[in-house]
Short mmCIF file of C-alpha atoms and ligand atoms in Angstrom, two decimals:
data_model
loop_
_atom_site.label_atom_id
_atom_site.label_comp_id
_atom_site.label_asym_id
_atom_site.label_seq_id
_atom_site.Cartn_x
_atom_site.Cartn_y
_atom_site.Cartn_z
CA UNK A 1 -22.89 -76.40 -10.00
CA UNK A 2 -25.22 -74.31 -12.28
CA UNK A 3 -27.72 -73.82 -9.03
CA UNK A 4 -24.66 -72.53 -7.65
CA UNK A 5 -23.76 -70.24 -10.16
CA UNK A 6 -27.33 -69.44 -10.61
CA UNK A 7 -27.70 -68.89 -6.50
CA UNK A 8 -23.86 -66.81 -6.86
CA UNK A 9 -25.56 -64.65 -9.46
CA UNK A 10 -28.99 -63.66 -7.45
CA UNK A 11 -27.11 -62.68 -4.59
CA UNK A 12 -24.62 -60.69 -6.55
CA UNK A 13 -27.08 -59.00 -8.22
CA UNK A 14 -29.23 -58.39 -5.33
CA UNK A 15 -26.56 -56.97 -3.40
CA UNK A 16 -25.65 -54.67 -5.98
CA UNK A 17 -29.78 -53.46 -6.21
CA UNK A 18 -29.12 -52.91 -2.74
CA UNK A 19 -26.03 -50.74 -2.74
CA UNK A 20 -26.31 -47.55 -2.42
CA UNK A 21 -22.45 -45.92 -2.22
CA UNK A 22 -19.69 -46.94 -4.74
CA UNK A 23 -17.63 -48.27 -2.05
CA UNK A 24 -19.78 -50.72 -1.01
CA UNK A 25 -20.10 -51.50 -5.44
CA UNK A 26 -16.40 -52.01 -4.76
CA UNK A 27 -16.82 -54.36 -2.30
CA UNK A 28 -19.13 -56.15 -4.15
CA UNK A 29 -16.74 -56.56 -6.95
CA UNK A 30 -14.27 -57.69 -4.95
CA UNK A 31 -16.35 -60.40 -3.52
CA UNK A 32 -18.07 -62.08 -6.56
CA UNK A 33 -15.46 -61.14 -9.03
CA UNK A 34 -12.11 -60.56 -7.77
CA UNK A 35 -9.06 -63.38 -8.05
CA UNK A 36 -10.05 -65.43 -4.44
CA UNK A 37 -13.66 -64.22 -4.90
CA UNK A 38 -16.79 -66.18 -5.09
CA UNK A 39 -16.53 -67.04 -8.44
CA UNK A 40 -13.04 -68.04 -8.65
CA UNK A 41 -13.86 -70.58 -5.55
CA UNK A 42 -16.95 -71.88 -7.70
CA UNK A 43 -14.83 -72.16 -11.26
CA UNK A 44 -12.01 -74.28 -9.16
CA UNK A 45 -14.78 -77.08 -9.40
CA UNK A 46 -14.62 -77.08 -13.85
CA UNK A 47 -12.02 -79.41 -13.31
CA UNK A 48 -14.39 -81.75 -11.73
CA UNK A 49 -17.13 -81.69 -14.76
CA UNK A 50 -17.64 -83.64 -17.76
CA UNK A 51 -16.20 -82.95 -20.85
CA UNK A 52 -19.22 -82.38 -23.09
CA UNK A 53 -20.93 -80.04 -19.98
CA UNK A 54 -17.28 -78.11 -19.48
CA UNK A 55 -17.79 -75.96 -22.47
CA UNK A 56 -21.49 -75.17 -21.49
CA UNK A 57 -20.72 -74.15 -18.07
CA UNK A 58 -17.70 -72.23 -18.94
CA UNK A 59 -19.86 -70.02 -21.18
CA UNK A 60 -22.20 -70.12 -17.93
CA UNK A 61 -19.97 -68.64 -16.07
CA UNK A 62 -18.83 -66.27 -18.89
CA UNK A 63 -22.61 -65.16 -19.37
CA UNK A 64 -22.72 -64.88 -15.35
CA UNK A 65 -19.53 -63.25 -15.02
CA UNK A 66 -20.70 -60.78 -18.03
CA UNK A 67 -23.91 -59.87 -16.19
CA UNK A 68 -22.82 -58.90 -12.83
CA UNK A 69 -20.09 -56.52 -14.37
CA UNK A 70 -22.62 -54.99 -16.35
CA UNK A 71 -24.88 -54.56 -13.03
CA UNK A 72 -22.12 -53.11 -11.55
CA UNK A 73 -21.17 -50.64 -13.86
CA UNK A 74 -24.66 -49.05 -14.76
CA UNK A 75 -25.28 -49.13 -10.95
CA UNK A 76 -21.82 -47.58 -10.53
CA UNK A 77 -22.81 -44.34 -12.95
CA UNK A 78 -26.01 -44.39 -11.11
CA UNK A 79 -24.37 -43.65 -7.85
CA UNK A 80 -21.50 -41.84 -9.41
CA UNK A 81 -24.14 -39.11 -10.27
CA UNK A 82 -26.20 -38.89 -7.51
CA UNK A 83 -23.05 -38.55 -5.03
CA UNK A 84 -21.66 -35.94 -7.24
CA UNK A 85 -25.25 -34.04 -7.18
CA UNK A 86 -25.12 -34.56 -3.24
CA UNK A 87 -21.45 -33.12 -3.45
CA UNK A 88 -22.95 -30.27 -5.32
CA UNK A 89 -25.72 -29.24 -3.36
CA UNK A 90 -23.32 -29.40 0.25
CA UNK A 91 -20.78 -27.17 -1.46
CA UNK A 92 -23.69 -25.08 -2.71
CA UNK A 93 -22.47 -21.53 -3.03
CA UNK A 94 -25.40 -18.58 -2.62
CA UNK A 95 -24.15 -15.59 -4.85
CA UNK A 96 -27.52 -13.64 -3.63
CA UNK A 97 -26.24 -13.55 -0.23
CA UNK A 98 -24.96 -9.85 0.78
CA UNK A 99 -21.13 -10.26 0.71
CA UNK A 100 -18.83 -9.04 3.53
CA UNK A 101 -16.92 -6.48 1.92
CA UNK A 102 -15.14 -4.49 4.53
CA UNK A 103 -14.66 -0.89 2.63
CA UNK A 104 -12.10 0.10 0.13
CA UNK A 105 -8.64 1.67 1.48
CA UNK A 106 -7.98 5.16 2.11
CA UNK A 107 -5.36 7.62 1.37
CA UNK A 108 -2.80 8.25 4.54
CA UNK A 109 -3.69 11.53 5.84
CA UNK A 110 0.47 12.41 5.61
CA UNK A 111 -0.04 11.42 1.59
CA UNK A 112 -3.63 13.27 1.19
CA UNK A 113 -2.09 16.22 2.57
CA UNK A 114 1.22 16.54 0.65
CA UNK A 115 -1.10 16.02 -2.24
CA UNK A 116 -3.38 18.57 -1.53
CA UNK A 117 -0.22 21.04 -1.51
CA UNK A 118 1.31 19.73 -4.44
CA UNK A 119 -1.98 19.88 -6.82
CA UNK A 120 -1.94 23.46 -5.61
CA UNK A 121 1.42 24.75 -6.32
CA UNK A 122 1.10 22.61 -9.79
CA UNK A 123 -2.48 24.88 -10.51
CA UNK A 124 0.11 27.40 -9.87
CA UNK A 125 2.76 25.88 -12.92
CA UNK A 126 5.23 24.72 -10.47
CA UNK A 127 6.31 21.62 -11.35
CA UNK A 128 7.59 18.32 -8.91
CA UNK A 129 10.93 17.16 -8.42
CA UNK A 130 12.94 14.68 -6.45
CA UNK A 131 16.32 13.94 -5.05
CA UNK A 132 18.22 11.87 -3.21
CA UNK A 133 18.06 11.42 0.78
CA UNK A 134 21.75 10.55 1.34
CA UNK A 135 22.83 13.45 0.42
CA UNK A 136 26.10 15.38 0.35
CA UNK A 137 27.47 18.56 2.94
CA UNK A 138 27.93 20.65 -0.19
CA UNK A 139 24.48 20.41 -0.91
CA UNK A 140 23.17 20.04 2.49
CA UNK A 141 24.48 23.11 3.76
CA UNK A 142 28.01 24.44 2.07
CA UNK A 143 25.97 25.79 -1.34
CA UNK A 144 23.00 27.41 0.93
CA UNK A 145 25.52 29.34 2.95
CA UNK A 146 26.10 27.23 5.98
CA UNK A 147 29.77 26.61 5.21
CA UNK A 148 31.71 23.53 7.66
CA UNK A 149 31.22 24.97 11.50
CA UNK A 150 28.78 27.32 10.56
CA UNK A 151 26.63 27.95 14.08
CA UNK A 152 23.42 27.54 11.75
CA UNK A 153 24.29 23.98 11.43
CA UNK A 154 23.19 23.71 15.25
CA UNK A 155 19.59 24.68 14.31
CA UNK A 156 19.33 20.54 12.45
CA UNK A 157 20.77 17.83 14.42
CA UNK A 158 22.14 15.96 11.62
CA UNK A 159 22.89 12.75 10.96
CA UNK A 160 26.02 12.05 9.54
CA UNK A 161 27.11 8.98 7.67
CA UNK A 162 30.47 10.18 6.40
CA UNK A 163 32.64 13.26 6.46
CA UNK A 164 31.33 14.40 3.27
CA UNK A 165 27.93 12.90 3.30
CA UNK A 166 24.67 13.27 5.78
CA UNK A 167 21.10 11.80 5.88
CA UNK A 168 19.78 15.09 4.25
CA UNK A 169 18.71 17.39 7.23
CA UNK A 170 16.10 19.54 4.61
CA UNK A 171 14.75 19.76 1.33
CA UNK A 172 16.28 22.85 0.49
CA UNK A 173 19.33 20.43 -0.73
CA UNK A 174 17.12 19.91 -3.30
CA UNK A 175 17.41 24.21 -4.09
CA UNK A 176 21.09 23.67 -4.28
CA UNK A 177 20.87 20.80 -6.69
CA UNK A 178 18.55 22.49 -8.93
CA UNK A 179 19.98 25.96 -8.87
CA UNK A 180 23.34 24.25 -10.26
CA UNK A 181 22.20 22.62 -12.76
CA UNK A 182 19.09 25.02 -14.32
CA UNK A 183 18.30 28.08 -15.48
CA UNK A 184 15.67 30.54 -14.69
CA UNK A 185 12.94 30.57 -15.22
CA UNK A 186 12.56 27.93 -12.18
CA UNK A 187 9.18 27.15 -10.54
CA UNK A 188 9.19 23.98 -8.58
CA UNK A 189 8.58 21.86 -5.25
CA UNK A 190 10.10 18.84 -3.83
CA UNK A 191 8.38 16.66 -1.93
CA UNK A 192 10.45 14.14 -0.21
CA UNK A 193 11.76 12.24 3.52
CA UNK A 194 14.37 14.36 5.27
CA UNK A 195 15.88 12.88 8.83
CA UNK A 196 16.98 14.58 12.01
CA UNK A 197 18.00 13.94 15.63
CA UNK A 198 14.59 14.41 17.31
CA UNK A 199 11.96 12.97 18.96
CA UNK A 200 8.94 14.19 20.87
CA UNK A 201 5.29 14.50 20.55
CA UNK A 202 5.63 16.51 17.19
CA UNK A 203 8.84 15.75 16.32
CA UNK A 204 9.81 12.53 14.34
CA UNK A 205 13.66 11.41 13.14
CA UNK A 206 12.22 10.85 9.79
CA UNK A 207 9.57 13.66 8.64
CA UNK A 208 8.69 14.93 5.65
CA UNK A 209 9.25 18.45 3.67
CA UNK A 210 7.89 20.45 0.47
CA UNK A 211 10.52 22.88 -0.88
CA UNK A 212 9.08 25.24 -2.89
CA UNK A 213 11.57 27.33 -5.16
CA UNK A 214 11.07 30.24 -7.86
CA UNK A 215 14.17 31.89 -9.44
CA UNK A 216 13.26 34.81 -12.25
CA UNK A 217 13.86 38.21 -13.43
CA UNK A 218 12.32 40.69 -10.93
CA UNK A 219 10.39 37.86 -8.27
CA UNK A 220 10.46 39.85 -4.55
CA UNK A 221 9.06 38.71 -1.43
CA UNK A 222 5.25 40.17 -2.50
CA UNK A 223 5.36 37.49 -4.99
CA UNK A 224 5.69 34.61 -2.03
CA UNK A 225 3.29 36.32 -0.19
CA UNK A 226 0.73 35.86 -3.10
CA UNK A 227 1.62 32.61 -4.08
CA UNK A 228 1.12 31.52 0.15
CA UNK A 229 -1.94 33.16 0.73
CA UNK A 230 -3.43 31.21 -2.77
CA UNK A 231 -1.92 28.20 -1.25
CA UNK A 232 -2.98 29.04 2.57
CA UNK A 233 -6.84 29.18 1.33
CA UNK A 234 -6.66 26.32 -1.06
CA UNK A 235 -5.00 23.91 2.18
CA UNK A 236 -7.17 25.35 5.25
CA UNK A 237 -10.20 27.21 4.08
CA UNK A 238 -10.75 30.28 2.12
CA UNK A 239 -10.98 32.60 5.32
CA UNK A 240 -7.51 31.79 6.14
CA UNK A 241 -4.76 34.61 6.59
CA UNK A 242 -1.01 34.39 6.44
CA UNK A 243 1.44 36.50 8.54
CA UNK A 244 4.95 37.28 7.43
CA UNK A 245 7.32 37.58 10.99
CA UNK A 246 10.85 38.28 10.43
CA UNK A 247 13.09 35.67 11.08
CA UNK A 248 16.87 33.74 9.93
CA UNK A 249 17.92 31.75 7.34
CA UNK A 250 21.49 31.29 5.99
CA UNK A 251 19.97 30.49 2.23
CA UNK A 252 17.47 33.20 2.22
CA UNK A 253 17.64 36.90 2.92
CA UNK A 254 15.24 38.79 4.08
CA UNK A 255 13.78 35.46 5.88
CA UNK A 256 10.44 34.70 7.19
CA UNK A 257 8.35 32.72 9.46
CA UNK A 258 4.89 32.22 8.13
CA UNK A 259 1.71 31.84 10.27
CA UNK A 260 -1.47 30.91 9.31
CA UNK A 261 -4.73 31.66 11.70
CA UNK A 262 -5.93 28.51 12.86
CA UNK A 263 -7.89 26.29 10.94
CA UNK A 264 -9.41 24.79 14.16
CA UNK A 265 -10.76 27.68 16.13
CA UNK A 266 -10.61 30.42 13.03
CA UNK A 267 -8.21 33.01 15.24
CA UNK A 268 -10.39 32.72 18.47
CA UNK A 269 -8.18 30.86 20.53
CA UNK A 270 -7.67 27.25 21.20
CA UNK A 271 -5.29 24.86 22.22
CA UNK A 272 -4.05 24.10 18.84
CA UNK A 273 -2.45 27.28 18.38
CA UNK A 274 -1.96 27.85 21.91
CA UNK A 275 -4.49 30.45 22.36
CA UNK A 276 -2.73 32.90 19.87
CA UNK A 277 -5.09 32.45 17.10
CA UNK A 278 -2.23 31.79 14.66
CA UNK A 279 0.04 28.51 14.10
CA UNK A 280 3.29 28.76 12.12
CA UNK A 281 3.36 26.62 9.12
CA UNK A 282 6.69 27.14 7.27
CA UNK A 283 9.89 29.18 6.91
CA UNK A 284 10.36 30.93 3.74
CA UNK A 285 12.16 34.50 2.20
CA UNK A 286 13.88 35.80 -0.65
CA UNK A 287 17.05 33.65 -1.93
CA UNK A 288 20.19 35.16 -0.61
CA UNK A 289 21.94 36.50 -3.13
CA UNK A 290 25.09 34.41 -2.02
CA UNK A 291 23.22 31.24 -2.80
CA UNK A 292 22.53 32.11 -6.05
CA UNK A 293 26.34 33.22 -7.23
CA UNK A 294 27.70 30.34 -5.39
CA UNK A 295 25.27 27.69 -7.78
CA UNK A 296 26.10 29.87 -10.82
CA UNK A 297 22.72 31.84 -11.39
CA UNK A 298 23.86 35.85 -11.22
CA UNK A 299 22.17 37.35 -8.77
CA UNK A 300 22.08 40.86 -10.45
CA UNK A 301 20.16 39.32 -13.28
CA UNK A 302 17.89 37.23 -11.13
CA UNK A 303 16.04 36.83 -7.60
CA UNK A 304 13.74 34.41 -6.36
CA UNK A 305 11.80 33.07 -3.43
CA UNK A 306 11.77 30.12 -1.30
CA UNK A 307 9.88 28.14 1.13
CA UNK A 308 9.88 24.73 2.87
CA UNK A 309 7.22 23.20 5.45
CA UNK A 310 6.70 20.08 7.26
CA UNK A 311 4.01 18.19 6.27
CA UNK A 312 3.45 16.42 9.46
CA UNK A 313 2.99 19.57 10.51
CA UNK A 314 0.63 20.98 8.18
CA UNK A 315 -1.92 17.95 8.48
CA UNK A 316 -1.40 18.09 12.24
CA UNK A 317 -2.81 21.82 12.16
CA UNK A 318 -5.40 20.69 9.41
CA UNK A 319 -6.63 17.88 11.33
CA UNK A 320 -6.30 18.91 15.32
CA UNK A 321 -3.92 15.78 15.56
CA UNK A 322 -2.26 16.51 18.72
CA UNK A 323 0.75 13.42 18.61
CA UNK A 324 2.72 12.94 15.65
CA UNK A 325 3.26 9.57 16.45
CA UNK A 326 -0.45 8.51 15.62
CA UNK A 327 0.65 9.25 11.49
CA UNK A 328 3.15 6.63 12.24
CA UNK A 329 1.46 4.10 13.79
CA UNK A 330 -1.42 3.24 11.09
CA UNK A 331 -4.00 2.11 13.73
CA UNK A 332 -7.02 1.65 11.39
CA UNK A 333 -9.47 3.21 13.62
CA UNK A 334 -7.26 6.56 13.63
CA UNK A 335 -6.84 6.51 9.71
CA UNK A 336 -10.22 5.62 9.49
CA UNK A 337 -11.58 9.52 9.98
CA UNK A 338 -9.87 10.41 7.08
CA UNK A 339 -12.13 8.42 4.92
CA UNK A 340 -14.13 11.29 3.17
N1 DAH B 401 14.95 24.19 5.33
C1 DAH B 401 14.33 24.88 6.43
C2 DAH B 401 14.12 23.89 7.56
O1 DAH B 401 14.11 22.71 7.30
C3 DAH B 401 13.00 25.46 6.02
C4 DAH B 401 13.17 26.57 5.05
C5 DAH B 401 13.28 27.86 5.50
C6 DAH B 401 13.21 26.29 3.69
C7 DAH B 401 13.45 28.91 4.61
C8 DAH B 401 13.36 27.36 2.79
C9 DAH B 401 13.47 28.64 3.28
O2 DAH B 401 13.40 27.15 1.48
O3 DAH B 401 13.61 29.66 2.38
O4 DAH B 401 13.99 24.29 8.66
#
């Protein structure tokens, strides 16, 4: 029995000299040492032995039993370590090698414009305001002089979502809202999402507008012309000059149409301004005197001016951007040239 044991033990230990993954250290365990392993079979045959050698071999086999488990366990670190270092090295990561970064975002043309525009006005000391784009008639149209069936009401196609209330058609609601609830001195635009019935290659049902609105002692229609021209050269380029053409508004009166010469072709001619050398940016004038009784500012004390573009239309002239669907569609490749 003890050449047995002694013949168990060699091979045991040679195996586990030989092993050289822990699952196979496992095995070995399972096969010398575990409950119907080798040695198990071997201490079935105790019952077989003397008395007086019993003892001796049990602490044999105790001594045997002791050694293999402590081969197997400083063999197990062994291999523990050297698979982790192999694990290591195959999930090695290289920080020196040049990363793929693809470029950081870019500002939307639509947003870099309306911020170019509203920086300038707030050099100016206008300041920015918002309002809501469900919006009421009275606002809408009934407090800027376009009372119910009012043929000026054909020049929006609005979109109504109640008797009394309409996706706001302009931001001049925003003119209403303000004049009836401040007092002059007023200087301020409003940036916002206004919605109409259209759709073509520069028009979009949901577009955006900057009001612009100045209410004072003594403002006249020489003070919008100044404040356009600083804004026309700060937007398009210094050379740029503004034309005043006469032209209707229910809230303002005089009213204007304002052209700018083109940015693209500097007044020669091209087919961004239709060979005219000029483009027409926004529709402005004095407030109408009407509007500014009916929101409780009196008009013989006070005047002011007004104006209200598209800026769709503004970067569209900036830019040369000849379908206003491609500000929509945020292909990267088109937003892409905007990246300076
Ligand atoms: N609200 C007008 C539109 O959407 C634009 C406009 C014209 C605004 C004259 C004004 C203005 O403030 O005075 O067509």
């Amino acid at each position: 029995m003890k050449e047995k044991l002694e013949a168990m033990k060699n091979e045991a230990l040679e195996a586990i000299s030989k092993a050289n993954d822990s699952s196979s250290l496992n095995d070995i365990r399972v096969r010398y040492l575990g409950k119907s392993g080798e040695m198990t079979l071997l201490m079935r045959g105790l019952g077989n032995v003397s008395k007086e050698e019993r003892p001796i071999l049990g602490k044999m086999f105790n001594d045997v039993r002791g050694e293999i488990e402590s081969a197997l366990e400083s063999k197990t670190s062994i291999i523990v370590e050297q698979e982790k270092q192999a694990r290591l090295l195959a999930e090695d990561i290289d920080v020196t090698l040049p990363s793929t970064f693809e470029g950081f975002g870019t500002l939307h043309p639509l947003s870099k414009t309306k911020k170019e525009i509203v920086d300038t006005f707030l050099e100016m000391g206008f300041t920015v305001d918002e309002g809501p784009e469900i919006e009421t008639d009275m606002f809408n149209f009934q407090l800027l002089n376009v009372p119910k069936d009012h043929p000026a009401r054909e020049m929006q196609d609005t979109f109504y979502v109640g008797d009394e209330m309409v996706l706001r058609t302009q931001t001049s609601s925003m003119q209403a809202r303000i004049m009836t609830t401040q007092k002059p001195p007023i200087r301020v635009i409003i940036p916002g999402k206004v919605y109409r019935s259209d759709d073509d290659v520069s028009h979009s049902p949901i577009f955006h507008q900057i009001e612009g609105l100045a209410v004072d002692k003594h403002i006249t229609m020489g003070d919008l012309q100044g404040c356009l021209e600083a804004f026309a050269e700060k937007v398009f380029s210094k050379d740029t000059k503004v034309r005043l053409r006469p032209s209707y508004f229910p809230f303002t009166e005089p009213s204007v149409e304002v052209d700018v010469t083109c940015s693209v072709c500097h007044g020669k001619g091209c087919s961004v301004c239709k060979h005219t050398g000029w483009v027409e940016i926004l529709g402005a004038g004095v407030v109408n005197p009407v509007v500014l009784d009916m929101c409780g500012i009196d008009s013989k004390e006070y005047s002011g001016f007004a104006f209200g573009l598209g800026v769709e239309r503004i970067a569209m002239i900036k830019y040369g951007i000849p379908n206003i669907k491609l500000l929509y569609e945020n292909d990267v490749r088109f937003l892409k040239q905007f990246d300076k």
